[in-house]
Amino acid sequence: MKKFFKIIGGLVAVVVLAVAGFVVFVQARGIPSYDVPKAPVSPAPVATAAQVALGEKIVLATCADCHRNPETNTLAGQKLRDLTPDFGAVYSANITQDKQHGIGAWTDAELTTLLRTGIGRDGRYRVIMPSFALMSDEDMQGVLAFLRSDNALTRATPTPSHEQEPSFLLKALTNTVMKPTPMPTAAVATPAPTDALAYGRYLVVGRYKCYECHSKDFKSNNPLEPEKSEGYLGGGNKLLNLQGQEVVSRNLTADAETGLGDWTEAQFAQAIKFGMSPHGPLNYPMPKYSQLADEEVKALYAYLKSVPKLQNATPEDKGAVAAR
Ligand code: HEC
Ligand code: HEC
């Protein structure tokens, strides 16, 4: 018996030492840096009006909620408001054309590397900034064209980006599970809108990344194989509204009881474009996709109907179920 306790005692000591070692390592290392991968260098594209318009639609829907600074009304960065304080305080960067504080001096290849992998041109891994690993080359070019355009949002703004104040948890995650994504090795095409299921999937995982907020937890999302994210599109991810109260993302699968099973396409369009769901108005941080084309709405609806149903009640279901 004595020997048994000695062994257990020894094991506990090893575990305690290992944990202490990990804590010291993470605190000392902080947010890690990596070698900067090279993006394929394409000849500087001359942006067309159509590219800028495509980029504007994507940036307004996908980047602006995080990067718009309410004081300058440009993409000069701000404190992320919908992020759980468990991660510490995280600030989006200045991505206006300012050469010193924004991305005015970044090359297209450097921007592409950051957006694809999460690694900045200085090698530092950018935290919470989503990786656009699955965005098509065409959409990526549109985003870059818009960031370089003379839109009021991208106007050079001399506001320095705020330094990050990551919690121990966020530092630990970036040293373990949150990792840069690899640079795609082949061209990434936008599926044809006529193929509604493929196009709808692309919108959900590549262009608008609905699945990131609408799966179970940011921590268990899989950026390269999104369908392998825990609770893919079943909702339950805990976010915060502008008052700092918890808002739980909803189940977008076709489950009749807890998902979108009984929604018509018109109800779905109202919800995603204007934030009006049959359950009532939708709160921040659900974006308002007011610029969506009809073919995008149709494809999203068709694709969401096709993904494996998950039964996962989220807070708003209580009232909805009782009212039936
Ligand atoms: C969930 C919020 C969020 C979204 C959405 C988002 N970003 Fe970011 N972004 C961040 C944060 C936070 C940082 C700073 C991270 C850091 O410094 O570690 C950042 C950093 C960046 C940087 C690096 C700038 C620098 O100087 O370090 C660029 C470029 C960028 N974002 C562009 C974009 C573009 C383009 C989009 C849309 C396609 C986008 N971001 C969407 C949160 C976001
Ligand atoms: C930044 C996180 C985020 C992103 C990105 C996002 N959503 Fe949401 N969504 C939410 C949250 C949070 C709610 C719940 C809002 C509430 O409870 O008021 C929500 C609610 C909804 C609802 C209402 C469902 C119901 O049962 O009432 C629909 C539909 C929806 N989202 C679809 C989408 C689609 C489609 C996309 C991508 C095109 C998307 N969302 C992208 C966070 C997000």
Tab-separated table of C-alpha atoms in Angstrom, residues 76-315:
chain	number	residue	atom	x	y	z
A	76	ALA	CA	-8.669	51.763	-38.106
A	77	GLY	CA	-9.317	48.979	-35.583
A	78	GLN	CA	-11.007	48.799	-32.194
A	79	LYS	CA	-11.383	46.637	-29.106
A	80	LEU	CA	-13.318	43.493	-30.013
A	81	ARG	CA	-16.575	43.745	-28.157
A	82	ASP	CA	-18.144	40.359	-28.762
A	83	LEU	CA	-15.211	38.354	-27.477
A	84	THR	CA	-15.413	36.534	-24.158
A	85	PRO	CA	-13.156	38.215	-21.548
A	86	ASP	CA	-11.650	34.752	-20.938
A	87	PHE	CA	-9.358	35.614	-23.857
A	88	GLY	CA	-8.241	38.923	-22.334
A	89	ALA	CA	-8.546	42.171	-24.300
A	90	VAL	CA	-8.038	41.797	-28.047
A	91	TYR	CA	-7.911	44.697	-30.506
A	92	SER	CA	-8.375	44.504	-34.259
A	93	ALA	CA	-5.625	46.241	-36.216
A	94	ASN	CA	-5.620	49.409	-38.313
A	95	ILE	CA	-6.098	48.144	-41.895
A	96	THR	CA	-6.554	51.529	-43.559
A	97	GLN	CA	-4.072	52.722	-46.166
A	98	ASP	CA	-1.936	54.599	-43.648
A	99	LYS	CA	1.684	53.628	-44.441
A	100	GLN	CA	2.898	53.730	-40.852
A	101	HIS	CA	-0.064	52.474	-38.809
A	102	GLY	CA	-2.188	50.681	-41.409
A	103	ILE	CA	-1.474	48.317	-44.280
A	104	GLY	CA	-0.396	50.991	-46.779
A	105	ALA	CA	3.133	49.581	-46.896
A	106	TRP	CA	2.130	45.870	-46.989
A	107	THR	CA	2.498	44.125	-50.347
A	108	ASP	CA	-0.323	42.051	-51.822
A	109	ALA	CA	1.699	38.907	-51.102
A	110	GLU	CA	2.115	39.895	-47.438
A	111	LEU	CA	-1.592	40.599	-47.072
A	112	THR	CA	-2.500	37.331	-48.778
A	113	THR	CA	-0.163	35.412	-46.458
A	114	LEU	CA	-1.750	37.034	-43.405
A	115	LEU	CA	-5.302	36.370	-44.587
A	116	ARG	CA	-4.542	32.770	-45.604
A	117	THR	CA	-2.335	31.699	-42.694
A	118	GLY	CA	-2.705	34.220	-39.844
A	119	ILE	CA	1.031	35.062	-39.934
A	120	GLY	CA	1.886	38.759	-40.210
A	121	ARG	CA	4.764	40.103	-42.255
A	122	ASP	CA	6.790	40.349	-39.021
A	123	GLY	CA	6.135	36.649	-38.333
A	124	ARG	CA	3.876	37.241	-35.338
A	125	TYR	CA	0.779	35.058	-35.309
A	126	ARG	CA	-2.300	37.295	-35.326
A	127	VAL	CA	-4.776	36.244	-32.655
A	128	ILE	CA	-8.564	35.923	-33.122
A	129	MET	CA	-8.124	37.326	-36.655
A	130	PRO	CA	-9.897	34.568	-38.630
A	131	SER	CA	-7.875	32.700	-41.228
A	132	PHE	CA	-9.362	32.889	-44.705
A	133	ALA	CA	-7.805	29.603	-45.766
A	134	LEU	CA	-10.776	28.582	-47.913
A	135	MET	CA	-11.568	31.955	-49.532
A	136	SER	CA	-11.368	31.818	-53.326
A	137	ASP	CA	-8.532	33.611	-55.130
A	138	GLU	CA	-11.108	35.784	-56.873
A	139	ASP	CA	-12.676	36.881	-53.576
A	140	MET	CA	-9.227	37.445	-52.060
A	141	GLN	CA	-8.293	39.721	-54.961
A	142	GLY	CA	-11.563	41.584	-54.517
A	143	VAL	CA	-10.805	42.143	-50.812
A	144	LEU	CA	-7.317	43.474	-51.614
A	145	ALA	CA	-8.708	45.678	-54.396
A	146	PHE	CA	-11.213	47.186	-51.969
A	147	LEU	CA	-8.608	47.737	-49.226
A	148	ARG	CA	-6.552	49.696	-51.792
A	149	SER	CA	-9.528	51.615	-53.206
A	150	ASP	CA	-10.452	55.192	-52.364
A	151	ASN	CA	-13.466	54.172	-50.281
A	152	ALA	CA	-14.113	56.310	-47.166
A	153	LEU	CA	-13.619	53.243	-44.932
A	154	THR	CA	-10.064	52.589	-46.143
A	155	ARG	CA	-8.909	56.227	-45.962
A	156	ALA	CA	-5.428	56.468	-44.395
A	157	THR	CA	-6.017	56.975	-40.667
A	158	PRO	CA	-3.002	57.633	-38.415
A	159	THR	CA	-4.344	55.667	-35.419
A	160	PRO	CA	-1.772	53.199	-34.043
A	161	SER	CA	-2.990	49.613	-33.696
A	162	HIS	CA	-3.488	48.741	-30.036
A	163	GLU	CA	-1.184	46.172	-28.507
A	164	GLN	CA	-2.855	42.874	-27.567
A	165	GLU	CA	-3.549	42.021	-23.932
A	166	PRO	CA	-4.039	38.260	-24.184
A	167	SER	CA	-5.066	36.226	-21.141
A	168	PHE	CA	-3.064	33.203	-20.089
A	169	LEU	CA	-5.771	31.046	-21.695
A	170	LEU	CA	-5.332	32.741	-25.086
A	171	LYS	CA	-1.548	32.465	-24.860
A	172	ALA	CA	-1.892	28.787	-23.955
A	173	LEU	CA	-4.291	28.191	-26.861
A	174	THR	CA	-1.975	29.880	-29.383
A	175	ASN	CA	0.828	27.624	-28.147
A	176	THR	CA	-1.280	24.474	-28.494
A	177	VAL	CA	-4.410	24.343	-30.651
A	178	MET	CA	-4.724	27.745	-32.373
A	179	LYS	CA	-2.176	27.484	-35.153
A	180	PRO	CA	-1.501	29.163	-38.488
A	181	THR	CA	-3.224	27.476	-41.415
A	182	PRO	CA	-1.071	26.352	-44.356
A	183	MET	CA	-0.924	28.342	-47.571
A	184	PRO	CA	-3.120	26.668	-50.230
A	185	THR	CA	-0.971	24.813	-52.725
A	186	ALA	CA	-3.441	25.020	-55.625
A	187	ALA	CA	-5.773	27.670	-57.022
A	188	VAL	CA	-9.016	28.134	-55.035
A	189	ALA	CA	-12.024	28.757	-57.290
A	190	THR	CA	-15.454	30.170	-56.427
A	191	PRO	CA	-18.021	27.459	-57.272
A	192	ALA	CA	-20.568	28.418	-59.950
A	193	PRO	CA	-23.697	29.989	-58.416
A	194	THR	CA	-25.791	27.599	-60.528
A	195	ASP	CA	-24.445	24.737	-58.386
A	196	ALA	CA	-26.424	25.936	-55.348
A	197	LEU	CA	-25.120	23.339	-52.869
A	198	ALA	CA	-21.435	23.869	-53.697
A	199	TYR	CA	-21.884	27.636	-53.868
A	200	GLY	CA	-23.843	27.679	-50.593
A	201	ARG	CA	-21.170	25.618	-48.838
A	202	TYR	CA	-18.538	28.028	-50.143
A	203	LEU	CA	-20.425	31.031	-48.758
A	204	VAL	CA	-20.739	29.332	-45.343
A	205	VAL	CA	-17.107	28.178	-45.009
A	206	GLY	CA	-15.117	30.440	-47.343
A	207	ARG	CA	-16.673	33.832	-48.019
A	208	TYR	CA	-18.788	34.691	-44.964
A	209	LYS	CA	-17.655	31.975	-42.557
A	210	CYS	CA	-21.065	31.553	-40.920
A	211	TYR	CA	-19.881	28.227	-39.482
A	212	GLU	CA	-17.273	29.910	-37.258
A	213	CYS	CA	-19.898	31.587	-35.094
A	214	HIS	CA	-22.621	28.976	-35.668
A	215	SER	CA	-20.753	25.817	-34.576
A	216	LYS	CA	-20.255	24.814	-30.960
A	217	ASP	CA	-17.165	26.765	-29.945
A	218	PHE	CA	-14.395	28.808	-31.608
A	219	LYS	CA	-11.902	26.570	-29.822
A	220	SER	CA	-13.052	23.392	-31.590
A	221	ASN	CA	-13.571	24.866	-35.074
A	222	ASN	CA	-11.596	23.266	-37.885
A	223	PRO	CA	-10.555	25.949	-40.396
A	224	LEU	CA	-9.339	23.534	-43.084
A	225	GLU	CA	-12.113	20.945	-42.808
A	226	PRO	CA	-14.983	22.991	-41.362
A	227	GLU	CA	-17.422	20.061	-41.416
A	228	LYS	CA	-15.208	18.482	-38.744
A	229	SER	CA	-15.842	21.404	-36.365
A	230	GLU	CA	-17.642	20.243	-33.249
A	231	GLY	CA	-21.412	20.740	-33.641
A	232	TYR	CA	-21.019	22.002	-37.230
A	233	LEU	CA	-23.687	24.671	-37.778
A	234	GLY	CA	-25.648	23.435	-34.750
A	235	GLY	CA	-25.192	26.736	-32.842
A	236	GLY	CA	-24.365	27.109	-29.161
A	237	ASN	CA	-21.229	29.262	-29.492
A	238	LYS	CA	-21.279	31.856	-26.711
A	239	LEU	CA	-20.701	35.423	-27.914
A	240	LEU	CA	-21.336	38.823	-26.360
A	241	ASN	CA	-23.584	41.664	-27.472
A	242	LEU	CA	-22.567	45.336	-27.268
A	243	GLN	CA	-23.670	45.493	-23.635
A	244	GLY	CA	-21.391	42.548	-22.800
A	245	GLN	CA	-24.297	40.144	-22.268
A	246	GLU	CA	-24.082	36.600	-23.536
A	247	VAL	CA	-25.710	35.895	-26.907
A	248	VAL	CA	-25.696	32.272	-28.016
A	249	SER	CA	-25.463	31.566	-31.743
A	250	ARG	CA	-28.384	29.601	-33.134
A	251	ASN	CA	-28.823	26.236	-34.753
A	252	LEU	CA	-28.779	26.640	-38.556
A	253	THR	CA	-29.303	22.968	-39.390
A	254	ALA	CA	-32.696	21.792	-40.644
A	255	ASP	CA	-33.797	20.253	-37.329
A	256	ALA	CA	-37.527	21.034	-37.107
A	257	GLU	CA	-37.601	21.632	-33.361
A	258	THR	CA	-34.386	23.564	-32.677
A	259	GLY	CA	-33.060	24.554	-36.108
A	260	LEU	CA	-34.360	26.175	-39.290
A	261	GLY	CA	-36.424	23.129	-40.333
A	262	ASP	CA	-39.739	24.937	-40.632
A	263	TRP	CA	-38.436	28.249	-42.014
A	264	THR	CA	-39.394	29.434	-45.476
A	265	GLU	CA	-36.770	30.930	-47.763
A	266	ALA	CA	-38.455	34.345	-47.352
A	267	GLN	CA	-38.160	34.155	-43.548
A	268	PHE	CA	-34.532	33.126	-43.902
A	269	ALA	CA	-33.822	36.070	-46.229
A	270	GLN	CA	-35.418	38.514	-43.741
A	271	ALA	CA	-33.277	37.116	-40.942
A	272	ILE	CA	-29.899	37.240	-42.636
A	273	LYS	CA	-30.343	40.458	-44.613
A	274	PHE	CA	-32.227	42.585	-42.103
A	275	GLY	CA	-31.832	40.794	-38.757
A	276	MET	CA	-35.544	39.972	-38.408
A	277	SER	CA	-36.128	36.352	-37.448
A	278	PRO	CA	-39.584	34.823	-36.864
A	279	HIS	CA	-38.487	34.782	-33.198
A	280	GLY	CA	-37.899	38.556	-33.186
A	281	PRO	CA	-35.010	40.909	-33.939
A	282	LEU	CA	-31.513	39.400	-34.000
A	283	ASN	CA	-28.815	40.915	-31.836
A	284	TYR	CA	-25.227	41.850	-32.479
A	285	PRO	CA	-22.904	40.121	-33.262
A	286	MET	CA	-25.086	38.461	-35.937
A	287	PRO	CA	-24.055	40.549	-38.971
A	288	LYS	CA	-26.656	42.101	-41.284
A	289	TYR	CA	-25.904	40.790	-44.766
A	290	SER	CA	-27.907	43.519	-46.468
A	291	GLN	CA	-25.937	43.358	-49.725
A	292	LEU	CA	-26.486	39.643	-50.383
A	293	ALA	CA	-27.497	38.769	-53.950
A	294	ASP	CA	-30.659	36.678	-54.352
A	295	GLU	CA	-28.593	33.804	-55.708
A	296	GLU	CA	-26.498	33.890	-52.518
A	297	VAL	CA	-29.597	33.729	-50.304
A	298	LYS	CA	-30.972	30.812	-52.353
A	299	ALA	CA	-27.673	28.932	-52.227
A	300	LEU	CA	-27.263	29.477	-48.460
A	301	TYR	CA	-30.808	28.250	-47.856
A	302	ALA	CA	-30.379	25.174	-50.076
A	303	TYR	CA	-27.033	24.269	-48.503
A	304	LEU	CA	-28.200	24.700	-44.898
A	305	LYS	CA	-31.154	22.379	-45.664
A	306	SER	CA	-28.656	19.760	-46.839
A	307	VAL	CA	-26.226	19.602	-43.890
A	308	PRO	CA	-26.675	16.825	-41.290
A	309	LYS	CA	-29.374	17.889	-38.828
A	310	LEU	CA	-28.342	18.451	-35.238
A	311	GLN	CA	-30.783	18.707	-32.381
A	312	ASN	CA	-29.404	21.463	-30.219
A	313	ALA	CA	-31.743	23.783	-28.361
A	314	THR	CA	-30.339	27.265	-27.716
A	315	PRO	CA	-31.906	29.884	-25.375
